[in-house]
mmCIF file of C-alpha atoms in Angstrom:
data_model
loop_
_atom_site.group_PDB
_atom_site.id
_atom_site.type_symbol
_atom_site.label_atom_id
_atom_site.label_comp_id
_atom_site.label_asym_id
_atom_site.label_seq_id
_atom_site.Cartn_x
_atom_site.Cartn_y
_atom_site.Cartn_z
ATOM 1 C CA UNK A 1 -36.061 30.128 -23.650
ATOM 2 C CA UNK A 2 -34.386 32.782 -21.698
ATOM 3 C CA UNK A 3 -37.406 35.541 -22.525
ATOM 4 C CA UNK A 4 -40.131 32.669 -21.945
ATOM 5 C CA UNK A 5 -38.188 32.435 -18.353
ATOM 6 C CA UNK A 6 -38.511 36.135 -17.807
ATOM 7 C CA UNK A 7 -42.018 36.972 -19.092
ATOM 8 C CA UNK A 8 -43.423 33.777 -16.666
ATOM 9 C CA UNK A 9 -41.112 35.177 -13.849
ATOM 10 C CA UNK A 10 -42.657 38.726 -14.362
ATOM 11 C CA UNK A 11 -46.071 37.323 -14.944
ATOM 12 C CA UNK A 12 -45.485 35.489 -11.307
ATOM 13 C CA UNK A 13 -44.376 39.066 -9.546
ATOM 14 C CA UNK A 14 -47.705 40.943 -11.007
ATOM 15 C CA UNK A 15 -49.867 37.659 -10.106
ATOM 16 C CA UNK A 16 -48.677 37.969 -6.879
ATOM 17 C CA UNK A 17 -48.481 41.808 -6.220
ATOM 18 C CA UNK A 18 -52.357 42.112 -7.380
ATOM 19 C CA UNK A 19 -53.407 39.434 -4.766
ATOM 20 C CA UNK A 20 -50.815 41.111 -2.284
ATOM 21 C CA UNK A 21 -52.801 44.242 -3.239
ATOM 22 C CA UNK A 22 -56.237 42.818 -3.010
ATOM 23 C CA UNK A 23 -55.533 41.434 0.692
ATOM 24 C CA UNK A 24 -54.469 45.120 1.841
ATOM 25 C CA UNK A 25 -57.659 46.746 0.791
ATOM 26 C CA UNK A 26 -60.295 44.136 2.358
ATOM 27 C CA UNK A 27 -61.452 45.387 5.881
ATOM 28 C CA UNK A 28 -60.737 44.271 9.060
ATOM 29 C CA UNK A 29 -62.826 43.526 11.367
ATOM 30 C CA UNK A 30 -60.747 42.669 14.088
ATOM 31 C CA UNK A 31 -56.930 43.504 14.874
ATOM 32 C CA UNK A 32 -54.751 40.390 15.799
ATOM 33 C CA UNK A 33 -53.020 39.454 18.905
ATOM 34 C CA UNK A 34 -49.944 37.157 18.694
ATOM 35 C CA UNK A 35 -46.747 35.582 20.800
ATOM 36 C CA UNK A 36 -44.413 38.242 20.922
ATOM 37 C CA UNK A 37 -42.004 37.345 18.110
ATOM 38 C CA UNK A 38 -39.973 39.782 15.648
ATOM 39 C CA UNK A 39 -42.004 42.463 16.120
ATOM 40 C CA UNK A 40 -41.275 42.715 19.951
ATOM 41 C CA UNK A 41 -37.364 43.044 19.251
ATOM 42 C CA UNK A 42 -35.961 45.835 21.552
ATOM 43 C CA UNK A 43 -34.644 47.443 18.596
ATOM 44 C CA UNK A 44 -37.765 47.576 17.307
ATOM 45 C CA UNK A 45 -38.850 50.063 19.932
ATOM 46 C CA UNK A 46 -39.914 53.076 18.050
ATOM 47 C CA UNK A 47 -37.448 56.205 18.833
ATOM 48 C CA UNK A 48 -37.808 58.111 21.401
ATOM 49 C CA UNK A 49 -38.127 55.623 23.532
ATOM 50 C CA UNK A 50 -39.774 57.910 26.037
ATOM 51 C CA UNK A 51 -42.581 58.729 24.131
ATOM 52 C CA UNK A 52 -43.254 55.742 22.872
ATOM 53 C CA UNK A 53 -43.765 53.953 25.530
ATOM 54 C CA UNK A 54 -46.565 54.226 28.232
ATOM 55 C CA UNK A 55 -47.728 52.168 31.642
ATOM 56 C CA UNK A 56 -51.462 51.712 33.013
ATOM 57 C CA UNK A 57 -53.119 49.909 35.548
ATOM 58 C CA UNK A 58 -50.740 50.936 38.457
ATOM 59 C CA UNK A 59 -47.513 50.153 35.539
ATOM 60 C CA UNK A 60 -48.608 46.342 35.771
ATOM 61 C CA UNK A 61 -49.571 46.922 31.911
ATOM 62 C CA UNK A 62 -46.944 48.777 29.521
ATOM 63 C CA UNK A 63 -47.555 49.037 25.892
ATOM 64 C CA UNK A 64 -44.618 50.209 23.515
ATOM 65 C CA UNK A 65 -45.232 50.941 19.769
ATOM 66 C CA UNK A 66 -43.121 49.039 17.215
ATOM 67 C CA UNK A 67 -41.222 50.767 14.297
ATOM 68 C CA UNK A 68 -40.017 47.195 12.240
ATOM 69 C CA UNK A 69 -39.503 49.528 8.865
ATOM 70 C CA UNK A 70 -40.959 47.358 6.462
ATOM 71 C CA UNK A 71 -43.350 47.964 5.047
ATOM 72 C CA UNK A 72 -44.024 51.642 4.907
ATOM 73 C CA UNK A 73 -47.572 51.364 5.136
ATOM 74 C CA UNK A 74 -47.740 48.889 7.875
ATOM 75 C CA UNK A 75 -44.908 49.200 9.995
ATOM 76 C CA UNK A 76 -45.935 49.960 13.602
ATOM 77 C CA UNK A 77 -47.092 47.247 15.696
ATOM 78 C CA UNK A 78 -48.415 47.569 19.541
ATOM 79 C CA UNK A 79 -46.341 45.659 22.019
ATOM 80 C CA UNK A 80 -48.037 44.735 25.284
ATOM 81 C CA UNK A 81 -46.470 43.526 28.638
ATOM 82 C CA UNK A 82 -49.311 42.770 31.003
ATOM 83 C CA UNK A 83 -50.562 40.446 33.688
ATOM 84 C CA UNK A 84 -51.089 37.251 34.319
ATOM 85 C CA UNK A 85 -47.962 36.699 35.304
ATOM 86 C CA UNK A 86 -45.702 33.427 34.746
ATOM 87 C CA UNK A 87 -44.529 31.365 38.159
ATOM 88 C CA UNK A 88 -41.629 33.581 37.889
ATOM 89 C CA UNK A 89 -43.334 36.755 37.763
ATOM 90 C CA UNK A 90 -42.911 38.067 34.753
ATOM 91 C CA UNK A 91 -45.911 39.680 32.337
ATOM 92 C CA UNK A 92 -47.343 37.919 29.482
ATOM 93 C CA UNK A 93 -45.856 39.534 26.449
ATOM 94 C CA UNK A 94 -48.247 40.510 22.930
ATOM 95 C CA UNK A 95 -48.108 42.037 19.660
ATOM 96 C CA UNK A 96 -50.862 43.390 17.976
ATOM 97 C CA UNK A 97 -50.980 44.460 14.276
ATOM 98 C CA UNK A 98 -53.641 45.772 11.931
ATOM 99 C CA UNK A 99 -53.576 42.266 10.166
ATOM 100 C CA UNK A 100 -51.347 39.088 10.717
ATOM 101 C CA UNK A 101 -47.577 40.520 10.719
ATOM 102 C CA UNK A 102 -48.839 43.687 8.138
ATOM 103 C CA UNK A 103 -49.126 46.630 10.862
ATOM 104 C CA UNK A 104 -50.366 50.404 10.820
ATOM 105 C CA UNK A 105 -49.336 53.048 9.039
ATOM 106 C CA UNK A 106 -48.796 55.014 12.407
ATOM 107 C CA UNK A 107 -49.111 54.537 16.020
ATOM 108 C CA UNK A 108 -48.862 56.462 19.274
ATOM 109 C CA UNK A 109 -49.479 55.861 23.055
ATOM 110 C CA UNK A 110 -49.128 60.673 23.506
ATOM 111 C CA UNK A 111 -52.781 61.006 23.586
ATOM 112 C CA UNK A 112 -53.891 57.348 24.879
ATOM 113 C CA UNK A 113 -56.788 57.231 27.595
ATOM 114 C CA UNK A 114 -57.792 54.601 29.603
ATOM 115 C CA UNK A 115 -61.218 53.427 31.216
ATOM 116 C CA UNK A 116 -61.567 50.047 33.314
ATOM 117 C CA UNK A 117 -64.535 48.292 33.678
ATOM 118 C CA UNK A 118 -64.595 45.230 35.944
ATOM 119 C CA UNK A 119 -66.694 42.991 33.700
ATOM 120 C CA UNK A 120 -64.076 43.028 30.880
ATOM 121 C CA UNK A 121 -60.850 44.660 31.884
ATOM 122 C CA UNK A 122 -58.712 47.617 30.936
ATOM 123 C CA UNK A 123 -59.295 49.425 27.864
ATOM 124 C CA UNK A 124 -56.666 51.739 26.465
ATOM 125 C CA UNK A 125 -57.787 53.802 23.036
ATOM 126 C CA UNK A 126 -54.251 55.386 21.351
ATOM 127 C CA UNK A 127 -54.165 57.219 18.145
ATOM 128 C CA UNK A 128 -53.534 55.393 14.760
ATOM 129 C CA UNK A 129 -53.441 55.680 11.310
ATOM 130 C CA UNK A 130 -54.420 52.820 8.681
ATOM 131 C CA UNK A 131 -53.205 52.666 5.065
ATOM 132 C CA UNK A 132 -55.743 50.926 2.332
ATOM 133 C CA UNK A 133 -55.856 50.966 -1.363
ATOM 134 C CA UNK A 134 -54.884 53.924 -3.258
ATOM 135 C CA UNK A 135 -52.689 55.179 -0.770
ATOM 136 C CA UNK A 136 -55.460 56.264 1.657
ATOM 137 C CA UNK A 137 -54.411 56.776 5.037
ATOM 138 C CA UNK A 138 -57.029 57.183 7.983
ATOM 139 C CA UNK A 139 -56.918 58.616 11.098
ATOM 140 C CA UNK A 140 -58.476 56.349 13.426
ATOM 141 C CA UNK A 141 -58.206 54.872 17.240
ATOM 142 C CA UNK A 142 -57.579 51.140 18.235
ATOM 143 C CA UNK A 143 -59.007 50.108 21.358
ATOM 144 C CA UNK A 144 -57.091 47.910 23.587
ATOM 145 C CA UNK A 145 -58.852 45.753 25.698
ATOM 146 C CA UNK A 146 -56.588 43.509 28.541
ATOM 147 C CA UNK A 147 -58.481 41.596 31.087
ATOM 148 C CA UNK A 148 -55.637 40.913 33.642
ATOM 149 C CA UNK A 149 -57.123 37.918 35.400
ATOM 150 C CA UNK A 150 -57.567 36.152 32.157
ATOM 151 C CA UNK A 151 -55.074 37.123 30.094
ATOM 152 C CA UNK A 152 -57.044 37.987 27.304
ATOM 153 C CA UNK A 153 -56.803 40.438 24.870
ATOM 154 C CA UNK A 154 -58.482 42.287 22.015
ATOM 155 C CA UNK A 155 -58.367 45.041 19.863
ATOM 156 C CA UNK A 156 -60.701 46.879 17.907
ATOM 157 C CA UNK A 157 -60.918 50.347 15.597
ATOM 158 C CA UNK A 158 -63.064 53.066 16.434
#
């Protein structure tokens, strides 16, 4: 009886691992943006802090690279503090991830560039690294567009 339970459990774990692996291998059309949660905790700001945070738009927008440690191939997320401000004057807080709560294999604000288009808002381009099945790591750039008037934030990969 115990052997049967172990076999059944092993089959469930193997099946779940196969589904997870398939989900991670699927292409991602756009990056996910969510309200700040556990990925935005101060303890997750990647060290050294000075090299992993940057401000744009005369200080109105702050980006911070967050390292939540696991999963190792998707541990990096982007914290975004930006207008519009609340009645108390605080900026909105958002987290951008590669897919749901699965992050990037690497992110950096070093080498980030920014441009502004009145029709869409501020666009910041950051160096990023994506993981795909077969332990393939691909260098890319993450484009983050922030409309400070509406609060809309979107992301895409170059």
